[in-house]
XYZ file of C-alpha atoms in Angstrom:
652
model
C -95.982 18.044 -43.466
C -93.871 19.592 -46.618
C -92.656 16.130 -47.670
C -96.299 15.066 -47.335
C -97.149 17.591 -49.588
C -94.678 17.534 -51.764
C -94.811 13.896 -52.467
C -98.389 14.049 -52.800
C -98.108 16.856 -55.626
C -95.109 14.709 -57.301
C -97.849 11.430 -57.494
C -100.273 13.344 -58.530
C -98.399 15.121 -61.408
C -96.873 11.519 -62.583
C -100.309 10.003 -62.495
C -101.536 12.709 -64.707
C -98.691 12.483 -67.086
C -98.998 8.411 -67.285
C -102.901 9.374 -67.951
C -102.124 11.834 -70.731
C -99.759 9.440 -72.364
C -102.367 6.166 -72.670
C -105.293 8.239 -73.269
C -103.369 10.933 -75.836
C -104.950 13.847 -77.098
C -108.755 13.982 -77.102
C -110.743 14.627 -80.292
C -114.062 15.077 -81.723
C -115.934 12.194 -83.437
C -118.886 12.218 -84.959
C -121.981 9.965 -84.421
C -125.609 9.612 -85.060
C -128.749 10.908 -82.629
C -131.626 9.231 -82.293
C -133.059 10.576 -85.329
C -130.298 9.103 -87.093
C -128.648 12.239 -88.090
C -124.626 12.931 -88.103
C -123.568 14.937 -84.736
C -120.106 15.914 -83.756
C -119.992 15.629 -79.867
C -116.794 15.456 -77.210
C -114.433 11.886 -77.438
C -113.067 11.898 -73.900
C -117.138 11.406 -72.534
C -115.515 7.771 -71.656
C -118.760 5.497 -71.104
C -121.286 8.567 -70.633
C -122.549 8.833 -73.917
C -122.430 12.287 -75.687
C -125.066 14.987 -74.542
C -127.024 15.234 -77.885
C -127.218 11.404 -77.517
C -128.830 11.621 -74.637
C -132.013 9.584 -74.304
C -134.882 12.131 -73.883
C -136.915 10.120 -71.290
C -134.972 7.110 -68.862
C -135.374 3.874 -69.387
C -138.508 2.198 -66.828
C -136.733 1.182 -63.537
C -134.051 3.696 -63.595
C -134.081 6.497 -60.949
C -132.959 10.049 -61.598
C -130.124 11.398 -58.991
C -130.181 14.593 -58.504
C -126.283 15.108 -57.665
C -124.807 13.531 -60.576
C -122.096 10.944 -59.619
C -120.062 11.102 -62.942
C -119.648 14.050 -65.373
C -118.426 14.337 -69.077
C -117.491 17.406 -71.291
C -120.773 18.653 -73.336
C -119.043 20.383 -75.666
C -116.419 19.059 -78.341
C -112.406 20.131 -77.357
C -112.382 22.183 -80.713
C -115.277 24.412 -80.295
C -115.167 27.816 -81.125
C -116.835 30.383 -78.232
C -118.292 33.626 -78.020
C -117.663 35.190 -74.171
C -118.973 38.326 -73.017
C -118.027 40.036 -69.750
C -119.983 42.488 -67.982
C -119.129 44.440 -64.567
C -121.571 45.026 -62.382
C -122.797 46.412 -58.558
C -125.167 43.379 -59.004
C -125.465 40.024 -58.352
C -128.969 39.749 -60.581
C -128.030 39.623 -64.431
C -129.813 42.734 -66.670
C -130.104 42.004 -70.317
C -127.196 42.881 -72.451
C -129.385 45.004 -74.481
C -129.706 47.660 -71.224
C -126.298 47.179 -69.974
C -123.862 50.103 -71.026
C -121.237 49.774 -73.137
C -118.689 50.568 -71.091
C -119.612 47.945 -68.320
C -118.948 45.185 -71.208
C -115.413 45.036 -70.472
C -114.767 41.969 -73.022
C -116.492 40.900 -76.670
C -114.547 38.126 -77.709
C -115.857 35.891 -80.891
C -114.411 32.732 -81.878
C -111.965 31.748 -79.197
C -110.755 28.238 -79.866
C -111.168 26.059 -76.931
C -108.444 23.587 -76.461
C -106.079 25.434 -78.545
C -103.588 26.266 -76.154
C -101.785 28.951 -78.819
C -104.860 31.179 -78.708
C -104.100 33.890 -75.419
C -105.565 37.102 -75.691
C -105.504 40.119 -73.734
C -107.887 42.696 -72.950
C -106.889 46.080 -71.350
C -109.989 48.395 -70.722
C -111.214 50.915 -68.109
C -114.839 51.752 -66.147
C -116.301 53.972 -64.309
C -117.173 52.867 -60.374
C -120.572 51.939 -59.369
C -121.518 54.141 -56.107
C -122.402 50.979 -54.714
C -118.993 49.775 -54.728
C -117.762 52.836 -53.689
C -119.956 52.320 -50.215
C -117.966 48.605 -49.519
C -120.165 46.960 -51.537
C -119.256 43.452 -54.034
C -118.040 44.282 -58.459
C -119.707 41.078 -59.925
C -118.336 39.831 -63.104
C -121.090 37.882 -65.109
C -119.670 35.682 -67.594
C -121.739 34.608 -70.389
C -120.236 32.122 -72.387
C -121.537 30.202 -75.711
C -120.998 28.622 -79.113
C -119.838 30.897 -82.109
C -122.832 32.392 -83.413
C -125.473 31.679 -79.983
C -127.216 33.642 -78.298
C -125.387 34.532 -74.651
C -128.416 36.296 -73.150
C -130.645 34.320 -71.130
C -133.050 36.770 -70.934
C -133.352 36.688 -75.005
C -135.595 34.377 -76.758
C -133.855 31.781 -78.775
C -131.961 31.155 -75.676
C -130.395 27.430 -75.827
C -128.590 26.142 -72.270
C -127.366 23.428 -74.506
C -125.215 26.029 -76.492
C -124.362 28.812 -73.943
C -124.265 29.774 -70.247
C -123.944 32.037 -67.728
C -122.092 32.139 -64.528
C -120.643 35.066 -61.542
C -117.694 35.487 -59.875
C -116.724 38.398 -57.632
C -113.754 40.518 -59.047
C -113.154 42.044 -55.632
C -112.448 40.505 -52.441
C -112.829 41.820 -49.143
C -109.587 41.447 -46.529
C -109.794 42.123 -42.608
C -107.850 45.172 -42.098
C -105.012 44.124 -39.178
C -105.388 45.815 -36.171
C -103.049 49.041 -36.109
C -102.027 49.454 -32.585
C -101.896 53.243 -31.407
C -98.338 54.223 -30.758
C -97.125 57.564 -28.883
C -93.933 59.714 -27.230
C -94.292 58.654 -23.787
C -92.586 61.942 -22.688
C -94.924 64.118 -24.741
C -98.189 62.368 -24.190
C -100.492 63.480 -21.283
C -103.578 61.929 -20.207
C -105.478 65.169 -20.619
C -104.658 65.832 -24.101
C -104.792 62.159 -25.257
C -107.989 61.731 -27.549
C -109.790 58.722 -26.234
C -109.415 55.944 -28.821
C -112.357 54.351 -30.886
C -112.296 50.730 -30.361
C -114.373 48.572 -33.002
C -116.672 46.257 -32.029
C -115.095 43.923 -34.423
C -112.916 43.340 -37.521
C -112.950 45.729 -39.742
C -113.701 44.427 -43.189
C -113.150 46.758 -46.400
C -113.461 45.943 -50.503
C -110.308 45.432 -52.327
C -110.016 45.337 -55.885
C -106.796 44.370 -58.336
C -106.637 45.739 -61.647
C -105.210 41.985 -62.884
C -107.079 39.050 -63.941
C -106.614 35.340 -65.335
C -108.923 33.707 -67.242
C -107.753 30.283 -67.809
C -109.911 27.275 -69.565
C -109.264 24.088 -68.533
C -109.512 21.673 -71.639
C -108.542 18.851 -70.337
C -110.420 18.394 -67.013
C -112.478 14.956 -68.676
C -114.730 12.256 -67.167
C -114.744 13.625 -63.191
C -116.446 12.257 -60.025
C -118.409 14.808 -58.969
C -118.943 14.023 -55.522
C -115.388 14.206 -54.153
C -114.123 16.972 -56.301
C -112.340 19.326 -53.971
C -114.186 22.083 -52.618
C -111.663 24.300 -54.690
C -111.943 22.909 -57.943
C -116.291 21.836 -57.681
C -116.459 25.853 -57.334
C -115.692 26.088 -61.189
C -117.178 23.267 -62.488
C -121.033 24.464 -64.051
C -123.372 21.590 -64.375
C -125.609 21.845 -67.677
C -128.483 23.685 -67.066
C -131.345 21.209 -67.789
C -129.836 18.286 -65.283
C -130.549 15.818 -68.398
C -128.899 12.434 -67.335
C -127.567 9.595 -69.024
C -129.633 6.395 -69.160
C -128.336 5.324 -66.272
C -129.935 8.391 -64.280
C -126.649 8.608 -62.348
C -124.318 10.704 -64.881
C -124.420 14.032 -66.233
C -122.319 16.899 -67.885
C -121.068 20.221 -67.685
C -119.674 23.212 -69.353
C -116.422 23.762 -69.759
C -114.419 25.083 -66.761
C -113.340 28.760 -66.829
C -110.741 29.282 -64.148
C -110.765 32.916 -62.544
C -107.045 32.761 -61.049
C -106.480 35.313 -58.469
C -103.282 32.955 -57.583
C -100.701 35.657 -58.295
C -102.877 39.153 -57.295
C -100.812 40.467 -53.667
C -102.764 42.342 -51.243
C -99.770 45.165 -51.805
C -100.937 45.373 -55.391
C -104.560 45.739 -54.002
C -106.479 48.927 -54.460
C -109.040 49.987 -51.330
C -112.085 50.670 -52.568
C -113.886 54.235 -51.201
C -115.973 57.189 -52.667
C -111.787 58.670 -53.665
C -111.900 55.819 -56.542
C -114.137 56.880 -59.034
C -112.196 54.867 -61.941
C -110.600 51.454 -62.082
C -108.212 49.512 -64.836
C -108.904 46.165 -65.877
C -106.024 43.715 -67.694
C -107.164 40.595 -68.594
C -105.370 37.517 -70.031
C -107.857 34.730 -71.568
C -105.708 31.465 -72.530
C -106.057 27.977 -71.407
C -104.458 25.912 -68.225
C -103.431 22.395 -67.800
C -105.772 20.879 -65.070
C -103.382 19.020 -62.970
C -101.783 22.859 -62.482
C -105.201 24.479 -62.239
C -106.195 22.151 -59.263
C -102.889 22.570 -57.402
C -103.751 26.515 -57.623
C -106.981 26.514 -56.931
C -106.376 24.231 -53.950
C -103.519 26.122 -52.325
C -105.079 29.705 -53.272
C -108.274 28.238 -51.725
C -106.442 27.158 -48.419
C -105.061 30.647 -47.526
C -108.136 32.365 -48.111
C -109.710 30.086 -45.767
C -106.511 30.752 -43.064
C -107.580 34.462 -43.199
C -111.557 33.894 -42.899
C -110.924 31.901 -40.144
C -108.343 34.577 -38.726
C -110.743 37.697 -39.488
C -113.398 35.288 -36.997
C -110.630 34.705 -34.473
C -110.464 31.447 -34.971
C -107.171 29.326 -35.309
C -106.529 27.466 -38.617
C -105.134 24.095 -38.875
C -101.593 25.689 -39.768
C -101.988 28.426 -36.913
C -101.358 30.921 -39.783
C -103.673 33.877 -41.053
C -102.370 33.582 -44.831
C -99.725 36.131 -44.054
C -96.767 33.906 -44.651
C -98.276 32.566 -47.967
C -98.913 36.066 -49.135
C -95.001 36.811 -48.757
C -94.049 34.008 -50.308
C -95.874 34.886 -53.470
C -94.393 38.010 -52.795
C -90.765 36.403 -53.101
C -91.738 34.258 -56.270
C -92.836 37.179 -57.738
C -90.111 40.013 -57.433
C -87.104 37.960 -57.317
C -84.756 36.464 -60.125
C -85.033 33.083 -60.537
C -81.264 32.415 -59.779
C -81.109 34.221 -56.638
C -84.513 32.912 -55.697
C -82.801 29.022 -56.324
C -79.901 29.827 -54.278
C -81.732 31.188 -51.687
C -83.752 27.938 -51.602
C -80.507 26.211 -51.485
C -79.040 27.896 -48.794
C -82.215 28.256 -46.387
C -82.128 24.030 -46.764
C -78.456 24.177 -45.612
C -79.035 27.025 -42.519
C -81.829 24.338 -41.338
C -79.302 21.372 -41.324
C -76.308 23.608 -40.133
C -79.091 25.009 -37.491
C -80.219 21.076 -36.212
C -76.279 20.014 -36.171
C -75.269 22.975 -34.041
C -78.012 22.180 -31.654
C -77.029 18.264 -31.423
C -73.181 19.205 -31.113
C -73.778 21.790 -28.546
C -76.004 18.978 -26.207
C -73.619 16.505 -27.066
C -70.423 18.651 -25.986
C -72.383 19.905 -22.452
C -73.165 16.322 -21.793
C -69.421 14.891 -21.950
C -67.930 17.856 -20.155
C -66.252 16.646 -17.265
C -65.180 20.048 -15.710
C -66.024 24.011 -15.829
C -62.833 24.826 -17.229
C -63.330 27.111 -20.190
C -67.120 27.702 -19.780
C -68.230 31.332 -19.017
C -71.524 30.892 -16.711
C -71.894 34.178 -16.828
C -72.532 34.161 -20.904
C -75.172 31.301 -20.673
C -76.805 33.494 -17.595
C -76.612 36.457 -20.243
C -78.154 34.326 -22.902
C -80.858 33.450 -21.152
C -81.873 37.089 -19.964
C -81.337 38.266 -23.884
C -83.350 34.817 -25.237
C -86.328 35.749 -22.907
C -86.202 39.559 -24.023
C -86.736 38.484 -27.206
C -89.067 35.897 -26.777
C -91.195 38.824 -24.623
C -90.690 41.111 -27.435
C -92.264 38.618 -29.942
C -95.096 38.454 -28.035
C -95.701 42.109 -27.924
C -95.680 41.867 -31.289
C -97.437 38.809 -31.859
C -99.378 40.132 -34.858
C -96.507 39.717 -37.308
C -94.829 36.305 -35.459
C -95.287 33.112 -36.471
C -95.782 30.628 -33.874
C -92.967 28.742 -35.283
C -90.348 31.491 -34.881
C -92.042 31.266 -31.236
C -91.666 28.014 -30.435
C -88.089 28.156 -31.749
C -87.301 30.942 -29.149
C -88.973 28.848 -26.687
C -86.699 26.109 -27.442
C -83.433 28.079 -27.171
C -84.771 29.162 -23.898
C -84.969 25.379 -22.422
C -81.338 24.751 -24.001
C -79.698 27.401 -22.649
C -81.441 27.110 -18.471
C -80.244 22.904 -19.515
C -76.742 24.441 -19.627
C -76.801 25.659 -16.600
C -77.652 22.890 -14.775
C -74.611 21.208 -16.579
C -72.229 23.343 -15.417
C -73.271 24.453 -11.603
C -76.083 23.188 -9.127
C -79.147 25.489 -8.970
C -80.661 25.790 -5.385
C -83.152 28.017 -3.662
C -81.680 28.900 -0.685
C -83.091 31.174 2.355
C -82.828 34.842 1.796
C -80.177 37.146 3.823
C -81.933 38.106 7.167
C -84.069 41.596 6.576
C -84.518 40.789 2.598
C -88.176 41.278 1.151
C -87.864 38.219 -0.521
C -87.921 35.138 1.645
C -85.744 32.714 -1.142
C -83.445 33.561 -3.633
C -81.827 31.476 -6.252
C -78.303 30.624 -5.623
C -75.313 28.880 -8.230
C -73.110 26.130 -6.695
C -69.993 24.729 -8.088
C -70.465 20.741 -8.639
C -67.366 20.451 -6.803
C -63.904 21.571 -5.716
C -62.710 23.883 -8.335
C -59.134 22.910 -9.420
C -56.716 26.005 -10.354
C -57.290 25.918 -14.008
C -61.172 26.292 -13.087
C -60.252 29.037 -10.803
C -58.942 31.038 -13.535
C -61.696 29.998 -15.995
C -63.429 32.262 -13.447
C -61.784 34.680 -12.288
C -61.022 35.447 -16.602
C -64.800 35.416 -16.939
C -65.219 38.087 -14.018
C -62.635 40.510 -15.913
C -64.468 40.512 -19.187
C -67.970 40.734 -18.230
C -66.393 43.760 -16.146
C -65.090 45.619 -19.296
C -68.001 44.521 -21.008
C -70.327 46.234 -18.479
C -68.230 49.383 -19.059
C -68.831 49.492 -22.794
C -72.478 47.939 -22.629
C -73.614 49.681 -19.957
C -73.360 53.393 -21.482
C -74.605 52.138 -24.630
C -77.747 50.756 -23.455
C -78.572 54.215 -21.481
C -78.238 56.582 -24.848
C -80.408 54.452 -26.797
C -83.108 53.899 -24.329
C -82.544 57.966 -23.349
C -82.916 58.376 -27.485
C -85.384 55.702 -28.234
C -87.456 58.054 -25.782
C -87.182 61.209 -26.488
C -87.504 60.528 -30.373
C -89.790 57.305 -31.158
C -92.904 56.375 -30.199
C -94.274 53.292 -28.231
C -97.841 51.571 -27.286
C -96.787 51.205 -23.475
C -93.855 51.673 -21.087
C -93.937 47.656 -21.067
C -93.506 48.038 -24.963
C -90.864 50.554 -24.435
C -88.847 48.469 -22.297
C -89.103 45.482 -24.139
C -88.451 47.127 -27.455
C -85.037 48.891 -25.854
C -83.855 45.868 -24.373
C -84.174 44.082 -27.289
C -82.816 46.610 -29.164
C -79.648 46.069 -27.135
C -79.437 42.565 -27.598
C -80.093 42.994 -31.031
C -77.130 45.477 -31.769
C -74.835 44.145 -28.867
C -75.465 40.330 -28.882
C -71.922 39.499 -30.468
C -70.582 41.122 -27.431
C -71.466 37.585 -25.366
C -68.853 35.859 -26.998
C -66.002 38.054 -26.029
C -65.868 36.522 -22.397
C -64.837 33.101 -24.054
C -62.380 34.152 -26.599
C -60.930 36.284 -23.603
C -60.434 33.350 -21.279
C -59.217 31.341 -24.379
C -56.400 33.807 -24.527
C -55.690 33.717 -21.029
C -55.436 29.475 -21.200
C -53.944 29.793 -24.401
C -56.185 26.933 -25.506
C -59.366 26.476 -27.095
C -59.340 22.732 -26.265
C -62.216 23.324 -24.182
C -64.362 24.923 -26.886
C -67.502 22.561 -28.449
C -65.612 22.890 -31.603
C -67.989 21.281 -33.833
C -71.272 23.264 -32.670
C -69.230 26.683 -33.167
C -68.205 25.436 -36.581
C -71.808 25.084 -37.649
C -72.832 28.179 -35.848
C -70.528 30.392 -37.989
C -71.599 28.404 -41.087
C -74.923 29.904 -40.633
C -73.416 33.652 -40.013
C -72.163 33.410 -43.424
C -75.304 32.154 -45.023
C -77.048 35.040 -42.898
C -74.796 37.354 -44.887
C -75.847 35.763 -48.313
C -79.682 36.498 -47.072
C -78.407 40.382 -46.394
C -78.213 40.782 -49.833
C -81.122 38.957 -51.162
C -83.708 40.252 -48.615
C -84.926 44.085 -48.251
C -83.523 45.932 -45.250
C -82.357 48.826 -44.010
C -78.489 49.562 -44.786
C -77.527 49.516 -40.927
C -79.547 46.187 -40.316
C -77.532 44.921 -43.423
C -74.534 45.588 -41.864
C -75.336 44.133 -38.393
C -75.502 40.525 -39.894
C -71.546 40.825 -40.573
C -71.030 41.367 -36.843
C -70.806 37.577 -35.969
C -67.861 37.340 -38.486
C -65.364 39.359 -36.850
C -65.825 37.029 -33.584
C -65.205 33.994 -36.208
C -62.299 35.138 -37.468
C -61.221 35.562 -34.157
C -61.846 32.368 -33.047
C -60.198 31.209 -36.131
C -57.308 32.732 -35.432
C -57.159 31.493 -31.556
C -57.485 27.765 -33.087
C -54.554 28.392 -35.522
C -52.543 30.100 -32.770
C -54.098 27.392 -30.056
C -53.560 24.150 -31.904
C -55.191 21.201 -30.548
C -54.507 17.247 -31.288
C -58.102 15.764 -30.984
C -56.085 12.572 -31.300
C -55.114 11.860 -27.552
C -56.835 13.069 -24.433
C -56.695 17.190 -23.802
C -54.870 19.606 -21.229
C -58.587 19.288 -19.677
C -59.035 15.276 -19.882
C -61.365 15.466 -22.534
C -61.893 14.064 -26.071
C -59.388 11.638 -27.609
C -59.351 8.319 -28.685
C -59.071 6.219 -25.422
C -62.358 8.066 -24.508
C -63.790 6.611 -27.124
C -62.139 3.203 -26.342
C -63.820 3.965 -22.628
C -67.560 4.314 -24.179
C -66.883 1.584 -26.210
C -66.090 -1.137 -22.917
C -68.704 0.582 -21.005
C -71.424 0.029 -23.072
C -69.992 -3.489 -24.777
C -72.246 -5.966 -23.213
C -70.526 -9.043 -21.157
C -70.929 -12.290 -23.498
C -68.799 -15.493 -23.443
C -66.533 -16.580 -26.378
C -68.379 -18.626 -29.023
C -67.339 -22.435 -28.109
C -66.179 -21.875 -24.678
C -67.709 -22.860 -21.239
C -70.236 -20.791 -19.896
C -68.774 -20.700 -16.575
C -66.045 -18.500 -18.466
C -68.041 -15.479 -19.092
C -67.309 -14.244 -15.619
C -63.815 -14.135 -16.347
C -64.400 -12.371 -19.784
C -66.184 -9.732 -17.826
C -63.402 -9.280 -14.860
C -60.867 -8.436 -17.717
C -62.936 -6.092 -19.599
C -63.068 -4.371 -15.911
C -59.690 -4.301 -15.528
C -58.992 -2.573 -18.590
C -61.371 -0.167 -18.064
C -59.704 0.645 -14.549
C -56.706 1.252 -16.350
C -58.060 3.651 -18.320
C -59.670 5.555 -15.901
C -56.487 5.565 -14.107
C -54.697 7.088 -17.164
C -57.220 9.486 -17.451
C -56.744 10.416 -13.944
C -53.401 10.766 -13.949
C -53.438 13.308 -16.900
C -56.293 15.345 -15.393
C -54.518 15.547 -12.052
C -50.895 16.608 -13.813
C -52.995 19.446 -15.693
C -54.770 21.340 -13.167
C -52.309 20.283 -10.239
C -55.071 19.372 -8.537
C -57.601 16.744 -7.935
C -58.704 17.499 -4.527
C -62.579 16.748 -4.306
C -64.904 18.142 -1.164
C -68.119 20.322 -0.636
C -69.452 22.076 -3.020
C -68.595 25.877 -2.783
C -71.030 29.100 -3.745
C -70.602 30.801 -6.945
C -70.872 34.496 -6.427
């Protein structure tokens, strides 16, 4: 879906530019009306004539459409305009004779239209109308005009040919997220407890932000106005009198005044109430290219929808509400452009490092022959702390996106896939007198050789010391997390300690395997390559620790993982392992390779020979695979001094 979109924007910016270059700069020209007298009128009208050439009646034959299919610029690029902005409680214009001074927040004469050097700015105050003090709309009505017209529609002398008048609202209004009612579970009693006011639906309030862009857009052209974007047709004003050309199909418009509330955050946002009795205004009036002004009013357009459709309860395409756009304006806005690039740079890289750890780690599970190595009880333990956390993302679904959900989800699946790898899972009848009829029971795949053995017997050790450390730790936060913070529900409570835990003590899961790697003395065992892109990511997690607003004891968490890295460094220096030949634990090396290779090489007879001698092609690719196998064998068997094979045995 990005590269969709970004490819679009990149073919859409190219065919503009090719456009601009054939077609170079528009200018006026100057032609003759049908009273034969000199005119200056627009020269990028392409085959719609120029409005004061229009022909006063149409031609016999031709039918007027009332949507016009085609539309050209009725003014020339290089006209000067008048624009006058009034504030109002007011969607119905007054004359600008009765409105008061103050409410005309801009007076500008002779702004050059096309002339992308002329930006002005306009800082000015007003007082607030009490009806937008009660939730109600601030209407802007723009009146807009040739130098020396009159703006006023109400005014005689009014021409629609020279001026016009338009409204936008310069407030918005923004469905206030739910704020769930949180407690001290030890403190709160159901007697004392005031009984909470629950809306019948979203609550909806009037924002306003003190900053606004006014942006012309001279170069919009000839445009089909049927299958302008939604986004874009919302600024385009069609000339008043819906004259046509003498074809009856085209007609023209003013020119296009974007009102870009692109860059204004909701955290910049002021809540409008009976306490605000005054409000700033800072305008900027200058012009826009059009290929940026339809990317911006197309994407700003989008997430407003998102969190219409999100204030309804209904899901958008995206499944977001507009949050996630809001912080990354957010981001764009308050951080240097350097760090903001390398941040870019290494969020691409975490992704790829993220999907290579993930395809190592499968890959490594899959061609494990044996258990030796593998703590079962860490993958158990990373499934209990996955599922906390996917639990406590659902409590607090409000502020998760449903892809950091379905991410969770995921690790979930790979790590219950590991088990399965590694030891049989059964449901097996319960001991006699239990409450629960079945209960889920772990069985070695086979007979575990001696190296095995001590794979778990080194496991049991150091989840035992870990329980000693954990175990305390866990029971003073939970014991503080209730006697000092509040919480929705005992469910929420629970799920926000355990998580806690995990969250603070996660790095802890690795110890079990660097233990038993110290008590092999090898690391052969380890899926080298997924760990390697695993740690990659730790360090890029550091990089986001500085770039990203956090609390200083969060900051420091992120460099947990790295001690356990260095670590594990260290065992691989100590530990060193030829990935050359075939390991202490018959893995790896090259004659495995040579082994997938034969397996999978289909059985084909020598180009020029008789067929009848394919089956003897085949019998010695067999042989050499027995051969193989027997090597193999033979090293696995002088390794763990044992290659007995039987029933599968319990694993308590």
């Amino acid at each position: 879906m990005i590269k969709s979109a970004v490819q679009g924007i990149a073919i859409f910016i190219g065919v503009q530019w090719v456009m601009g270059r054939f077609q170079g700069k528009p200018t006026t020209e100057v032609v003759k009306d049908a009273r034969g007298l000199d005119i200056t009128v627009p020269a990028n009208t392409a085959d719609i004539p120029p409005f004061l050439a229009r022909p006063d009646v149409l031609p016999d034959g031709v039918e007027y459409s009332p949507m016009p299919h085609r539309i050209a610029p009725i003014w020339p690029l290089d006209s000067s305009l008048d624009i006058t902005i009034v504030v109002s409680p007011s969607f119905a214009a007054a004359p600008l004779a009765k409105v008061p001074k103050e409410r005309r927040v801009v007076d500008e004469v002779g702004f050059q239209l096309g002339d992308y050097k002329d930006s002005r700015v306009i800082d000015t105050e007003f007082a607030v109308p009490k009806e937008v003090q009660n939730n109600g709309t601030l209407w802007a009505h723009f009146y807009i005009g040739l130098t020396g017209s009159k703006l006023d529609p109400s005014t005689a002398g009014y021409d629609p040919a020279r001026a016009y008048h338009f409204i936008r609202p310069l407030t918005q209004y923004i469905v206030q997220k739910k704020v769930h009612k949180t407690k001290n579970l030890l403190a709160a009693t159901e007697g004392d407890e005031p009984e909470e006011v629950v809306q019948a639906g979203p609550v909806i309030t009037s924002h306003y932000h003190p900053n606004v862009s006014l942006s012309f857009i001279p170069d919009s052209g000839v445009m089909n106005y049927p299958s302008l974007h939604p986004a874009v047709s919302q600024y385009v004003r069609l000339e008043a009198s819906g004259a046509r050309d003498g074809t009856g199909k085209n007609g023209w418009y003013y020119p296009v005044l974007f009102v870009n509330t692109f860059w204004q955050l909701k955290s910049q946002m002021t809540t409008l109430n009976s306490t605000v009795t005054r409000l700033p205004l800072h305008i900027n009036l200058n012009h826009l290219a059009n290929w940026k002004f339809s990317i911006l009013a197309s994407i700003d357009e989008g997430a407003k929808t998102a969190q219409r459709q999100a204030a309804l309860g209904q899901t958008s395409a995206s499944g977001s509400d507009g949050s996630e756009f809001e912080m990354i304006k957010e981001v764009l806005l308050d951080t240097n452009i350097y760090l903001l690039g390398t941040t870019i740079t290494v969020s691409i890289l975490h992704m790829i490092f993220e999907m290579l750890a993930f395809k190592s780690d499968i890959s490594h599970f899959r061609n494990k022959k044996n258990n030796v190595g593998i703590s079962v009880r860490s993958i158990l333990a990373n499934v209990f702390m996955q599922g906390v956390i996917f639990l406590y993302l659902m409590d607090n679904n409000d502020n998760t996106s449903w892809m950091i959900l379905f991410s969770q989800g995921m690790g979930i699946v790979l790590e219950l896939w590991k088990i399965t790898t590694v030891v049989n899972v059964r449901v097996r009848d319960a001991a006699p007198g239990s409450l629960i009829p079945y209960r889920i029971a772990f069985e070695d795949k086979h007979v575990l050789s001696d190296t095995e053995e001590k794979t778990k017997e080194y496991d049991a050790v150091a989840f035992s010391y870990m329980y000693m450390i954990a175990g305390p730790l866990l029971l003073a936060y939970a014991a503080y997390s209730l006697k000092y913070e509040t919480h929705k529900s005992w469910y929420s409570f629970i799920i926000a300690t355990l998580v806690g835990s995990v969250y603070a003590y996660g790095f802890l899961m690795m110890i079990p395997s660097l233990y038993i790697n110290y008590r092999l003395k090898s690391v052969a065992h380890m899926p080298a390559k997924a760990m390697t892109y695993k740690f990659l990511n730790t360090f890029i997690d550091d990089l986001f620790a500085f770039t990203i607003k956090m609390p200083t004891l969060h900051r420091l968490a992120t460099f947990r993982d790295d001690i356990i890295f260095f670590i594990y460094l260290y065992q691989s220096y100590k530990y060193k392992v030829d990935y050359t030949r075939v390991n202490e634990f018959g893995q790896g090396g090259e004659e495995e390779q040579v082994e997938d290779k034969l397996a999978n090489k289909p059985l084909t007879a020598i180009a020029g020979a008789d067929a009848r001698a394919a089956p003897e092609v085949g019998k010695e690719a067999v042989e050499k695979l027995e051969k193989l196998q027997k090597l193999l064998g033979d090293a696995t068997s002088q390794t763990s001094g044992s290659s007995k094979k039987g029933n599968a045995t319990k694993r308590k």
